[in-house]
Short mmCIF file of C-alpha atoms and ligand atoms in Angstrom, two decimals:
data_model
loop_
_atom_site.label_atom_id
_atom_site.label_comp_id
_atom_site.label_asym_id
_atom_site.label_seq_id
_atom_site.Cartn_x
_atom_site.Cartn_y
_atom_site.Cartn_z
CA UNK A 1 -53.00 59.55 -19.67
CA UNK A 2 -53.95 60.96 -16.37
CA UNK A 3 -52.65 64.06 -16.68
CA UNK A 4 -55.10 65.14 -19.87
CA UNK A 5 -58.34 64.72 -17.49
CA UNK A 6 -57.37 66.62 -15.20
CA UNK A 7 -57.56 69.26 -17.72
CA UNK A 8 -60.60 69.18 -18.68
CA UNK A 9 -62.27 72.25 -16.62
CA UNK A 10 -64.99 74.73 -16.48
CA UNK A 11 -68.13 73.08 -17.54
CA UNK A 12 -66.71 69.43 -16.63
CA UNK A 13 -68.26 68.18 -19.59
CA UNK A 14 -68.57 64.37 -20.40
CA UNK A 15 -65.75 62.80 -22.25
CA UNK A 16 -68.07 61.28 -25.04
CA UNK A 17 -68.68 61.40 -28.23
CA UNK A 18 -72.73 61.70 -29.31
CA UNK A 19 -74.84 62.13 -32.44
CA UNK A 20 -78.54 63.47 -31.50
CA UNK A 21 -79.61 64.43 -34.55
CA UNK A 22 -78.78 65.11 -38.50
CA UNK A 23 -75.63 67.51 -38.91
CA UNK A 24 -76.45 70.28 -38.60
CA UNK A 25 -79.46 69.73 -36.61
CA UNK A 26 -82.54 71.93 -36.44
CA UNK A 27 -81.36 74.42 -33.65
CA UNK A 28 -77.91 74.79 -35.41
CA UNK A 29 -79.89 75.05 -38.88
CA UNK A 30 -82.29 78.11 -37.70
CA UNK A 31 -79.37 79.60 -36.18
CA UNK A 32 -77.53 79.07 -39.65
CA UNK A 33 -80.43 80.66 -41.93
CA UNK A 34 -80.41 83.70 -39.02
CA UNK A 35 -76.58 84.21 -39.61
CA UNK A 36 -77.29 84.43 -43.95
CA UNK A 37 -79.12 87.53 -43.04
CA UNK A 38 -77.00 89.21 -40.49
CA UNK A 39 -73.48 87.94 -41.65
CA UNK A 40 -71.51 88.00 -44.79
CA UNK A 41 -71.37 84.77 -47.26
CA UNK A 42 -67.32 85.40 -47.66
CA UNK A 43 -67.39 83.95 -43.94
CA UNK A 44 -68.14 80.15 -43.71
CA UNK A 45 -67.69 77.43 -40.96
CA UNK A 46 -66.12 74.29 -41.54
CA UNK A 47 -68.67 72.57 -38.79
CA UNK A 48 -71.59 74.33 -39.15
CA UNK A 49 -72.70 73.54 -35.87
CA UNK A 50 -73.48 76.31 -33.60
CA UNK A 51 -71.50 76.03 -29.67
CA UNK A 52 -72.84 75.38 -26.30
CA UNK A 53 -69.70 74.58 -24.94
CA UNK A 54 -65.93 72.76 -25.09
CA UNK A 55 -64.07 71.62 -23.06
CA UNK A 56 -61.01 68.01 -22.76
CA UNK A 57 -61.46 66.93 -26.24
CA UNK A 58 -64.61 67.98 -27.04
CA UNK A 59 -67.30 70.29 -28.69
CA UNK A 60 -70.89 70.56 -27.49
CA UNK A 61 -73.25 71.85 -30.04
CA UNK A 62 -76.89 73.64 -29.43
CA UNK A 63 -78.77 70.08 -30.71
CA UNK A 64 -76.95 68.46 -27.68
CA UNK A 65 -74.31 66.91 -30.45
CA UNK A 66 -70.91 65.94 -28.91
CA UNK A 67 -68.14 65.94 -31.52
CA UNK A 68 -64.40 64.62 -30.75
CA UNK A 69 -62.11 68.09 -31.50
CA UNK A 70 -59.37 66.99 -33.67
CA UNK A 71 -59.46 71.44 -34.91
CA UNK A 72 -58.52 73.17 -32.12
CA UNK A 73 -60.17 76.11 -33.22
CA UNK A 74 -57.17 75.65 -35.78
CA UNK A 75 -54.44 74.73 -33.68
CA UNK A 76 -55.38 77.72 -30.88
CA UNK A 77 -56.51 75.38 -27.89
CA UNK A 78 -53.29 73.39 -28.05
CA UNK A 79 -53.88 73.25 -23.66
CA UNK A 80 -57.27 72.93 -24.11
CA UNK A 81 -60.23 75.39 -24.53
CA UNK A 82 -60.74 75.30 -20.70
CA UNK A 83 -57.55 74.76 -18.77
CA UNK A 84 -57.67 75.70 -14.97
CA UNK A 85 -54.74 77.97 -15.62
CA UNK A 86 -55.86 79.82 -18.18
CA UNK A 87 -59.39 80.40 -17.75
CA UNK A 88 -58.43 81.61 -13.74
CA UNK A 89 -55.91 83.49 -14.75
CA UNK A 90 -58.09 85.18 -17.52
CA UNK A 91 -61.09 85.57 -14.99
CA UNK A 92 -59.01 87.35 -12.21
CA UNK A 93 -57.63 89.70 -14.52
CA UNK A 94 -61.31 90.35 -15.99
CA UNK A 95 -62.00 91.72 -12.60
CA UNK A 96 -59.02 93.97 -12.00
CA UNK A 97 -58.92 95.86 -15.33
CA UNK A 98 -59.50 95.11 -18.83
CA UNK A 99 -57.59 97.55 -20.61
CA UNK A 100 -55.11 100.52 -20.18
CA UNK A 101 -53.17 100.18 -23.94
CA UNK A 102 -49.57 99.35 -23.32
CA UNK A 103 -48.95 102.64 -25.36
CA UNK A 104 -50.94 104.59 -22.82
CA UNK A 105 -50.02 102.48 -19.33
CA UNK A 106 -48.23 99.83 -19.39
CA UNK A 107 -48.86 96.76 -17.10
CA UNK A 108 -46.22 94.01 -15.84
CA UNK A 109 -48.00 90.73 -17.08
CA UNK A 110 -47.03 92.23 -20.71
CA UNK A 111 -43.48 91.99 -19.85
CA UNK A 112 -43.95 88.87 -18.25
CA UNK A 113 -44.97 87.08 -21.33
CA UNK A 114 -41.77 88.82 -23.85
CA UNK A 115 -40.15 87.23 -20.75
CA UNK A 116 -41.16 83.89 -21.25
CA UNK A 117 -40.97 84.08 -25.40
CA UNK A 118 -36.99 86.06 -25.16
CA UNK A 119 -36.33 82.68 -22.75
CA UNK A 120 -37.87 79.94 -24.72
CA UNK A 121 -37.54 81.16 -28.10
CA UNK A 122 -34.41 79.53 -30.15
CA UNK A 123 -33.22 82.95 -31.11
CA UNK A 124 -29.77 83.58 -31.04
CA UNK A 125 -28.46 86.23 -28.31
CA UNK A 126 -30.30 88.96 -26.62
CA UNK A 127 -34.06 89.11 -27.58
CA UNK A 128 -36.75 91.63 -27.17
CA UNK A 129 -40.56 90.71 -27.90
CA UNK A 130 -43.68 92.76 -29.35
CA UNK A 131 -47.11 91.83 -28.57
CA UNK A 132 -49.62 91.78 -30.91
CA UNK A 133 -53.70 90.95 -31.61
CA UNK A 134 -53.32 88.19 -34.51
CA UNK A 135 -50.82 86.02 -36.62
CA UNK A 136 -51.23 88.30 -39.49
CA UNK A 137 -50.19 91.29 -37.49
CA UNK A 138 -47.19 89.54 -36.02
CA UNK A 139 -46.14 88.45 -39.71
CA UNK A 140 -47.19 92.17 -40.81
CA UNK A 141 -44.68 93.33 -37.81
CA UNK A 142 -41.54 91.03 -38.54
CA UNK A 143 -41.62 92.46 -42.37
CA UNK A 144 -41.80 95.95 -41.05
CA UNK A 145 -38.88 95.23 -38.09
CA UNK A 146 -37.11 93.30 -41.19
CA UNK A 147 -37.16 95.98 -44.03
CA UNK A 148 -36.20 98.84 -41.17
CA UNK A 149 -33.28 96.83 -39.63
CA UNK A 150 -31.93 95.88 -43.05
CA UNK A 151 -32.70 99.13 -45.51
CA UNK A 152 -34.26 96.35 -47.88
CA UNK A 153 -37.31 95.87 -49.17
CA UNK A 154 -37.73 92.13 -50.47
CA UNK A 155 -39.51 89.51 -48.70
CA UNK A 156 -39.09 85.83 -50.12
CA UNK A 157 -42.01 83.26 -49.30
CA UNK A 158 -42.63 79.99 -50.55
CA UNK A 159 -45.08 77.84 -52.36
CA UNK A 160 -48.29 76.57 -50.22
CA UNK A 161 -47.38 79.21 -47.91
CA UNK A 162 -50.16 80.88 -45.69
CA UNK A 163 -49.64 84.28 -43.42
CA UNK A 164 -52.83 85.64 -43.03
CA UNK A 165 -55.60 87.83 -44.72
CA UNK A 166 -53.87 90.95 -44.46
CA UNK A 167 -52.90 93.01 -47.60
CA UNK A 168 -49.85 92.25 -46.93
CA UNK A 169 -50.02 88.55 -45.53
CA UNK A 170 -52.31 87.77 -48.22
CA UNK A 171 -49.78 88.72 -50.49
CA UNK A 172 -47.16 86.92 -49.11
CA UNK A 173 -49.83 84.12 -49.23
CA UNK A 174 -49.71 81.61 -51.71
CA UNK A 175 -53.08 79.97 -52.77
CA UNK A 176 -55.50 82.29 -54.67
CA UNK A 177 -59.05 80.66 -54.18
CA UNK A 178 -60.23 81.85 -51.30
CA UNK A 179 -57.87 83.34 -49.86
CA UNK A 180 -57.21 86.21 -52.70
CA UNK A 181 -59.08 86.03 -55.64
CA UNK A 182 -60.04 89.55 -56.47
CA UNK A 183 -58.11 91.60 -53.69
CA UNK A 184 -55.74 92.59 -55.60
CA UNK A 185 -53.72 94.35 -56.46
CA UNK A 186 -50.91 92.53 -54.27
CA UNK A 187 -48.47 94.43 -51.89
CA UNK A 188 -44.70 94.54 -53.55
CA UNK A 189 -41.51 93.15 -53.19
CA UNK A 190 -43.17 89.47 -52.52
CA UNK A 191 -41.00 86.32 -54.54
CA UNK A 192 -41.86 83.13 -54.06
CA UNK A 193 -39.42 80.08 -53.85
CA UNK A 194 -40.63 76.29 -54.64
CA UNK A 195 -41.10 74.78 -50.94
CA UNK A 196 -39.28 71.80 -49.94
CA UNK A 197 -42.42 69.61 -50.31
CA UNK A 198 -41.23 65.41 -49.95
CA UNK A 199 -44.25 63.90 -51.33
CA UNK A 200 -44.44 66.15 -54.05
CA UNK A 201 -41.08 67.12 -55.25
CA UNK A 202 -40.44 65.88 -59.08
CA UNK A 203 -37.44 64.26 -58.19
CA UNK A 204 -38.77 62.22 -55.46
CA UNK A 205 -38.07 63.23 -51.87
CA UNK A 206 -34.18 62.62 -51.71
CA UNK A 207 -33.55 65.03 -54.14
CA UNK A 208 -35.85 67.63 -52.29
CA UNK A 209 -33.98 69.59 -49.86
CA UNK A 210 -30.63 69.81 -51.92
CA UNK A 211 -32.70 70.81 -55.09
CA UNK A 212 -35.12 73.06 -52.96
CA UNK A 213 -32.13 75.27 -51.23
CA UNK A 214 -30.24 75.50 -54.28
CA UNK A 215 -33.86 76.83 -55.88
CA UNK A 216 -34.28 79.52 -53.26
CA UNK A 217 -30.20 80.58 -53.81
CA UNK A 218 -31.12 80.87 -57.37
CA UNK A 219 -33.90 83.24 -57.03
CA UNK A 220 -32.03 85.45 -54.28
CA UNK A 221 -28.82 85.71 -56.47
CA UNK A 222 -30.58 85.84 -60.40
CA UNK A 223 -33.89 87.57 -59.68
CA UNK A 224 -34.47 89.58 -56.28
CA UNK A 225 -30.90 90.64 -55.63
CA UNK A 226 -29.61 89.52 -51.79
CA UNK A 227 -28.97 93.36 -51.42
CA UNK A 228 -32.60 94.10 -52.03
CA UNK A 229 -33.68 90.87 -49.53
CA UNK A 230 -34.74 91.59 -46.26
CA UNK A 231 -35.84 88.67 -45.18
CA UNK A 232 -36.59 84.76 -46.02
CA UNK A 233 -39.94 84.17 -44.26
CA UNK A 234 -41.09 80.38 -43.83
CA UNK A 235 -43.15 78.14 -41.66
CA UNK A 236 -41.33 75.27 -39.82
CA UNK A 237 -44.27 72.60 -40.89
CA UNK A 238 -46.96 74.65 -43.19
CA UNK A 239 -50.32 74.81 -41.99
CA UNK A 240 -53.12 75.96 -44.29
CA UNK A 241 -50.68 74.61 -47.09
CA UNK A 242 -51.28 71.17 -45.86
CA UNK A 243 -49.10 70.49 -42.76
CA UNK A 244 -46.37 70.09 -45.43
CA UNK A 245 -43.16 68.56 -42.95
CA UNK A 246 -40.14 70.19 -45.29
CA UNK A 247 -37.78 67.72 -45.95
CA UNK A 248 -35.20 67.34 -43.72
CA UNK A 249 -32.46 69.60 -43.55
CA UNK A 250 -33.84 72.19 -45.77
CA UNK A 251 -35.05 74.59 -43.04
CA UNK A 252 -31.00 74.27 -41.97
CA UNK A 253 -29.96 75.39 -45.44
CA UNK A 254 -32.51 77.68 -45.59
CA UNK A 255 -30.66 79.44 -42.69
CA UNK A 256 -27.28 78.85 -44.18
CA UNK A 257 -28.68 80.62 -47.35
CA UNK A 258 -29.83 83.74 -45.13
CA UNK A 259 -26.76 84.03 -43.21
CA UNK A 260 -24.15 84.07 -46.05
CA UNK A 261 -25.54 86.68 -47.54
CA UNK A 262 -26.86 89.30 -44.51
CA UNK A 263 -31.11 88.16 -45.32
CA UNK A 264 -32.79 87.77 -41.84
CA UNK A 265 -34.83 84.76 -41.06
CA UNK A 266 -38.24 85.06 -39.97
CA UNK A 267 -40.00 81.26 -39.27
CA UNK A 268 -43.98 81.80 -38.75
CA UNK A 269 -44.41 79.65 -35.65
CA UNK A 270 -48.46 80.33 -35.54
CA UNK A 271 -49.61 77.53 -36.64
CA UNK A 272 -46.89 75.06 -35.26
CA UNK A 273 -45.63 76.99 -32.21
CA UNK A 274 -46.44 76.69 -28.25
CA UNK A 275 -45.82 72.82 -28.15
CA UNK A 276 -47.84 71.64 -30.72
CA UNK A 277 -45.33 69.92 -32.86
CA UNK A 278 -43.61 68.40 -29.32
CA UNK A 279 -41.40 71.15 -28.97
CA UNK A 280 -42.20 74.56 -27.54
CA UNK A 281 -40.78 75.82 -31.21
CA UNK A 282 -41.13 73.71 -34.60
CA UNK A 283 -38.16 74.36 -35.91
CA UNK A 284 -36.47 73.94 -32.61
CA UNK A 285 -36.61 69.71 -34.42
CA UNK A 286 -34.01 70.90 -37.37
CA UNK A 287 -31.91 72.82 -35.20
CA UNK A 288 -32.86 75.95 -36.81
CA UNK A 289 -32.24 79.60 -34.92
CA UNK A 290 -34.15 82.54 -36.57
CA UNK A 291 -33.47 86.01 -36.35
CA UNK A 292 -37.13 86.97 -35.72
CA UNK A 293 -39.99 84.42 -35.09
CA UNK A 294 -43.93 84.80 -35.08
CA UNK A 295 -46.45 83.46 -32.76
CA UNK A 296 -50.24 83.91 -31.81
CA UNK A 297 -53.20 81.31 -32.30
CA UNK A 298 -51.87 78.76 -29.45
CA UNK A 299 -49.66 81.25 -27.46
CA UNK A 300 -53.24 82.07 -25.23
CA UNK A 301 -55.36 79.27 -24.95
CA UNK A 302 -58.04 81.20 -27.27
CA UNK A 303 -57.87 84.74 -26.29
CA UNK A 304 -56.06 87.08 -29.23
CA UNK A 305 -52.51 87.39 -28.84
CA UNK A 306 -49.84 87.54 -31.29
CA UNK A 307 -46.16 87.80 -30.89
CA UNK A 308 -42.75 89.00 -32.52
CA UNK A 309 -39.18 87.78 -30.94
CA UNK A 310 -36.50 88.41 -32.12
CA UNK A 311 -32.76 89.28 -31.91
CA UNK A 312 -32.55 93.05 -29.36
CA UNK A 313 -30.24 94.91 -32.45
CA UNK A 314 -33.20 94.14 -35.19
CA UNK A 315 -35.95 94.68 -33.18
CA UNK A 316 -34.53 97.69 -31.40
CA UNK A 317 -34.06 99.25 -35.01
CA UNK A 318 -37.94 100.66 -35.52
CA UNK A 319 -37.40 104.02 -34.04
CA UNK A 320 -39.94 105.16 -31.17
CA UNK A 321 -43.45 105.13 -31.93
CA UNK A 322 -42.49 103.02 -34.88
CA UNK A 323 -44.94 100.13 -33.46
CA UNK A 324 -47.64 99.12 -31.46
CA UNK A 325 -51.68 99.37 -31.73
CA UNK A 326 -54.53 99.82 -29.59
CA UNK A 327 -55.40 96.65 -28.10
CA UNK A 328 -51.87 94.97 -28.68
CA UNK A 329 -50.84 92.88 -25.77
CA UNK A 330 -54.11 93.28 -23.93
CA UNK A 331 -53.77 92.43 -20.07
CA UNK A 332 -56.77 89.56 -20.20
CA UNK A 333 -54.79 87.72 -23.17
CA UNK A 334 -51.35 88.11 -21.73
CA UNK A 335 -52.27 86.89 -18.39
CA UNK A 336 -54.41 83.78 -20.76
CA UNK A 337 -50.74 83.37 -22.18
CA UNK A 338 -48.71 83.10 -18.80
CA UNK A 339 -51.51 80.41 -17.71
CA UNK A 340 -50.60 78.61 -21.24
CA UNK A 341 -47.12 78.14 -20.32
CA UNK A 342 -48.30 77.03 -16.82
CA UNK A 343 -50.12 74.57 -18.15
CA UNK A 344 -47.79 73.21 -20.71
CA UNK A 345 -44.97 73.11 -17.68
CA UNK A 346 -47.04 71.92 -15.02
CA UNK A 347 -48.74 69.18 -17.34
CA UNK A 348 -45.50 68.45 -19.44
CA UNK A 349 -47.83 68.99 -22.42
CA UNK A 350 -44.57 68.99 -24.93
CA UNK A 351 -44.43 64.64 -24.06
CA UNK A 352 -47.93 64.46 -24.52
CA UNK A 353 -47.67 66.34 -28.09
CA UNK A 354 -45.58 63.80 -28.38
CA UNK A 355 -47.82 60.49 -27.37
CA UNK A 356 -50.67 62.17 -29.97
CA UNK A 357 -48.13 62.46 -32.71
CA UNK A 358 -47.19 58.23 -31.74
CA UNK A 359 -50.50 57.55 -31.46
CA UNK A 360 -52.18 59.67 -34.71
CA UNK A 361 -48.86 58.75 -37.09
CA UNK A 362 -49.02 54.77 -35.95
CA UNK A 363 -52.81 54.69 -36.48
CA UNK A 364 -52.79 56.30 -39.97
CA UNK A 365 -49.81 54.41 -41.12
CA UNK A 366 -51.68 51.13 -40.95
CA UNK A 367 -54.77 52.86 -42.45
CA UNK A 368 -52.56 53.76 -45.79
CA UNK A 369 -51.42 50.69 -45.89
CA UNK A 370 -54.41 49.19 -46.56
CA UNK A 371 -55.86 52.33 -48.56
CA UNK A 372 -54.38 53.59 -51.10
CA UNK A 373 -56.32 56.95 -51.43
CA UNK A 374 -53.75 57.97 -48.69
CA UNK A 375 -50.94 58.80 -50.85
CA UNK A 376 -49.30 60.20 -47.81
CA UNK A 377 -48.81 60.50 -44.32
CA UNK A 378 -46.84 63.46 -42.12
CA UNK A 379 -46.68 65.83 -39.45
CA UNK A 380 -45.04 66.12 -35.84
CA UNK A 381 -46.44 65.67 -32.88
CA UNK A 382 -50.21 67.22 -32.83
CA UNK A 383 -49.90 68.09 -35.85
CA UNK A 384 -50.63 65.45 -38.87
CA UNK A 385 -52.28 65.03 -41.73
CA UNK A 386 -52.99 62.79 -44.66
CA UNK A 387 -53.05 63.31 -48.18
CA UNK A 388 -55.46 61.95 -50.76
CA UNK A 389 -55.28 60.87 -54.65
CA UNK A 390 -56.80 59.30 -56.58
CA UNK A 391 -55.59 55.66 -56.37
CA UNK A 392 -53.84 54.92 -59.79
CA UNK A 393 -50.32 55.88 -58.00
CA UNK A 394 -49.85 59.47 -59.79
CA UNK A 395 -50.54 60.99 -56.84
CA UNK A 396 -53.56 62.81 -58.69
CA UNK A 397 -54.89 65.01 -55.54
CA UNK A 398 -58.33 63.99 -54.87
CA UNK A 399 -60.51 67.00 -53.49
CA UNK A 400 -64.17 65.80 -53.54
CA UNK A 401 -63.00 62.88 -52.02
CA UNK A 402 -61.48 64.63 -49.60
CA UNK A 403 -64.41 66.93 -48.82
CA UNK A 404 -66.83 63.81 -48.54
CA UNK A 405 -64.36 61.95 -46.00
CA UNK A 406 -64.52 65.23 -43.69
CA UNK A 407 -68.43 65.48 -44.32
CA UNK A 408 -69.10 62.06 -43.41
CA UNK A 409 -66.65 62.31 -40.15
CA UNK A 410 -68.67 65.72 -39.02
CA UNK A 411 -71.91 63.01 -39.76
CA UNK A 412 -70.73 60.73 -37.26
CA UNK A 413 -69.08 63.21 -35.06
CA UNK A 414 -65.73 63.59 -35.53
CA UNK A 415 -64.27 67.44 -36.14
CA UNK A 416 -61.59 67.11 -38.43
CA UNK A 417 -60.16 70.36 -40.72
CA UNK A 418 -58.85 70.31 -44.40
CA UNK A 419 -56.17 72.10 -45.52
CA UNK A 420 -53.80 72.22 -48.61
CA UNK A 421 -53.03 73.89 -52.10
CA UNK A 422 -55.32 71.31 -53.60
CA UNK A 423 -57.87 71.01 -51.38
CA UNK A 424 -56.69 67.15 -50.83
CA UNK A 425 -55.36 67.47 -47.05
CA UNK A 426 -56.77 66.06 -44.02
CA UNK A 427 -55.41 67.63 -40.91
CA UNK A 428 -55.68 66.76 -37.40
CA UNK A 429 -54.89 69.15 -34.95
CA UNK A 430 -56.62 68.30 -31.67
CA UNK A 431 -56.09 69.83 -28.35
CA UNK A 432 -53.22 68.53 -25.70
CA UNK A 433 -56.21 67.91 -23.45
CA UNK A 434 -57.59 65.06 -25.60
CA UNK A 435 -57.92 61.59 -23.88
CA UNK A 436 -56.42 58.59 -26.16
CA UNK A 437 -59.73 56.97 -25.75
CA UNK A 438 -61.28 59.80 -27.64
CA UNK A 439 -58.37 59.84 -29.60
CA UNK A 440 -58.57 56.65 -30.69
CA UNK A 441 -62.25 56.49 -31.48
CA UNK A 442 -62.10 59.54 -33.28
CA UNK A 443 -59.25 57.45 -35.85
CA UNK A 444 -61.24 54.93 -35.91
CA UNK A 445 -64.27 56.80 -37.18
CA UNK A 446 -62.09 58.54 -39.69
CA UNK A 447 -60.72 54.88 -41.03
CA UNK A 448 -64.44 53.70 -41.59
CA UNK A 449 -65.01 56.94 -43.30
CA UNK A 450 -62.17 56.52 -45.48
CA UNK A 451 -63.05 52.91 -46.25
CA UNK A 452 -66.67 53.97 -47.05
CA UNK A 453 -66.06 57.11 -49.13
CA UNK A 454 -63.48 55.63 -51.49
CA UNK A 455 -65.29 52.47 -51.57
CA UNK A 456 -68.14 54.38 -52.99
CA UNK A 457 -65.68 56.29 -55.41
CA UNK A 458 -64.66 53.60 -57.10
C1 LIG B 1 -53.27 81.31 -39.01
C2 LIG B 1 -51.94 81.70 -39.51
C3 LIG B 1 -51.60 83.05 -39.73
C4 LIG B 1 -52.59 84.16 -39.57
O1 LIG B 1 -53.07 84.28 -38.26
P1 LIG B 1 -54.43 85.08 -37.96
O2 LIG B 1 -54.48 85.14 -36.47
O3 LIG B 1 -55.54 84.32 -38.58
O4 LIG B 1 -54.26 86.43 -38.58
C5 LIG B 1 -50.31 83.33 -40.14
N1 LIG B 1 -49.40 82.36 -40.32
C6 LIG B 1 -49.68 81.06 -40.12
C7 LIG B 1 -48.63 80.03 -40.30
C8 LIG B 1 -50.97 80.68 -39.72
O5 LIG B 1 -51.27 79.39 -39.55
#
């Protein structure tokens, strides 16, 4: 693809992947046993491999390491960590000012970013947009918007869900270990519904959508009340959860569910959001329009941004001085945004989303065909993942596996991410600006690691 090099900026680094020395090698290890003393243990990196730069499809580490990026920083470099847009648009910005707070001053390239998210966003009618520093303050920001346009306090989230650290976004969390074991106690008013997960739904996969809807109508009408339901809050395709695809048609009934009786619809676009998935929106694929929707990690190429969009009569219902913050919408991260949209126009980044998605499904399909650790397959566009069980066919999820797959793919240089309730999921998230040679090599190093690790398991 010719248009992905020409991405690759800044430090022009080589296109290659390289192993120098053990993982993590001796610079990376002193820098590790210097961060024990100065950092907390509740913080811990996938990779522990300490940066010198990144850049295409890369990640340069301080032993001169070069590992193929299929992380993204967790889906936040979807144009690349060091697209010409971006990082010039950032820089120039740098030099005029860094920060007024909108509350205080506000600046233009703030409104020229809700711009950009009223136009693009599938929300129904007139739209207004609030800036934000993180996903979990966005998702913290739709609930408050939600309960003060509707009077109501309730906030239904589903199973394998993940919205951030937050009190409140760890509550509407799902998994325990890490994420909330011994935080508690939980913010209020949280219910969870059974998600519409294919692979795993006890009635097989056909059943799941019908049986999943009728679930979450169940649990509005018998046990929260839809008068005491603000809003429905879901991701399009979860993230942390496992880049569980909902079956189709459920996120459609999800919004028929909403709408018949007055609940708002809030769909966490975070993770899947800013043409990751192949469309500027995930659930822009089932048709879905929200009333409010949440963005941050790829809306600015790296630099903190989050958003809220939503329909102008619920997000015009938080009376004055009823939002905002500090740093929100700061001018170096809003201009970082407008060169993300740049860069996805200019570079049609949505059809290459889609070529990685081709490429990464087509790839791993063959691979669990002829393994059957890989119980399953899934995602959209950049955005995939593979499951692993044990290999009897009851889909037992298979963890240390799992864990020893991504270990040996770090070995041989490879960044890959796991995700998932059980700690089974193998995601792959790399950046736009990946070339298919790397992309390819970097399967290919993940289908020998496969065949090695369960070879050695059984
Ligand atoms: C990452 C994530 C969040 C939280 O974002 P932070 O910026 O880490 O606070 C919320 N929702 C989803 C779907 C995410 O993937």
């Amino acid at each position: 693809m010719s248009g992905a090099s020409r991405l690759v900026g800044g430090p022009e680094l080589p296109q290659v992947r390289r192993v120098v020395s053990e993982i993590p090698g001796p610079r990376s290890r002193e820098l590790l046993a210097r961060q024990r003393t100065l950092v907390p243990a509740g913080l811990r990196a996938a990779l522990p491999v300490f940066v010198e730069a990144v850049g295409g499809g890369v990640i340069v580490d301080a032993d001169g390491n070069s590992f193929i990026d299929f992380g993204s920083g967790i889906a936040v470099t979807t144009v690349g960590n060091s697209a010409a847009a971006v990082t010039e648009r950032a820089a120039a910005q740098l030099h005029r000012f860094t920060h007024t707070c909108f509350l205080v001053n506000p600046y233009e390239s703030y409104l020229d970013v809700c711009e950009k998210l009223n136009e693009l966003a599938p929300v129904p009618g007139e739209k207004r947009t609030i800036l934000v520093n993180s996903g979990a303050e966005a998702v913290e920001n739709a609930v408050k918007i939600a309960r003060a346009a509707t009077g109501r306090p309730g906030i239904v989230v589903f199973d394998h869900a993940f919205h951030g650290r937050t009190l409140l976004t760890m509550s509407l969390t799902a998994k325990n270990k890490p994420y909330k074991q011994g935080f508690g106690p939980f913010a209020p008013e949280v219910h969870r519904a059974p998600m519409a997960y294919p692979y795993r739904w006890p009635t097989g996969p056909e059943n799941c959508a019908e049986e999943a809807a009728q679930a979450l109508a169940d649990l509005l009408d018998r046990q929260v009340g839809a008068e005491n339901a603000a809003a429905v809050l879901v991701e399009p395709i979860q993230g942390e959860g496992g880049i569980v695809v909902p079956a189709p048609g459920f996120l459609s009934k999800v919004a028929t569910i909403c709408r018949a009786r007055g609940i708002l619809l809030i769909v966490d676009e975070i993770q899947a959001g800013i043409a990751r998935t192949g469309r500027m929106f995930a659930c822009e694929h089932e048709g879905v329009q929200p009333d409010l929707i949440t963005t941050a990690k790829g809306l600015a190429g790296g630099l903190p941004l989050g958003a809220v969009t939503g329909r102008a009569e619920l997000m015009d219902a938080v009376p004055t001085g009823g939002l905002g913050g500090t740093y929100s919408g700061n001018p170096v991260a809003c201009e970082a945004a407008l060169g993300v949209f740049e860069e996805i126009e200019t570079h049609d980044l949505m059809e290459r989303a889609r070529e990685i998605g081709d490429t990464m499904l087509e790839h791993l399909g063959v691979l669990g065909d002829t393994h059957p650790v890989i119980g399953d397959v899934r995602g959209r566009g950049a955005m995939v993942a593979i499951e692993l069980v044990e290999p009897d066919g009851e889909r037992f999820p298979a963890p240390d596996l799992t864990a020893r797959v991504a270990r040996r793919c770090h070995e041989n240089g490879l960044l890959v991410l796991t995700a998932g309730s059980y700690g089974n999921v193998l995601r792959f998230l790399p950046p736009l600006s990946i070339s298919d040679d790397l992309l390819e090599e970097g399967l290919s190093i993940l289908g020998e690691a496969i065949t090695k690790e369960s070879a050695s398991a059984a």
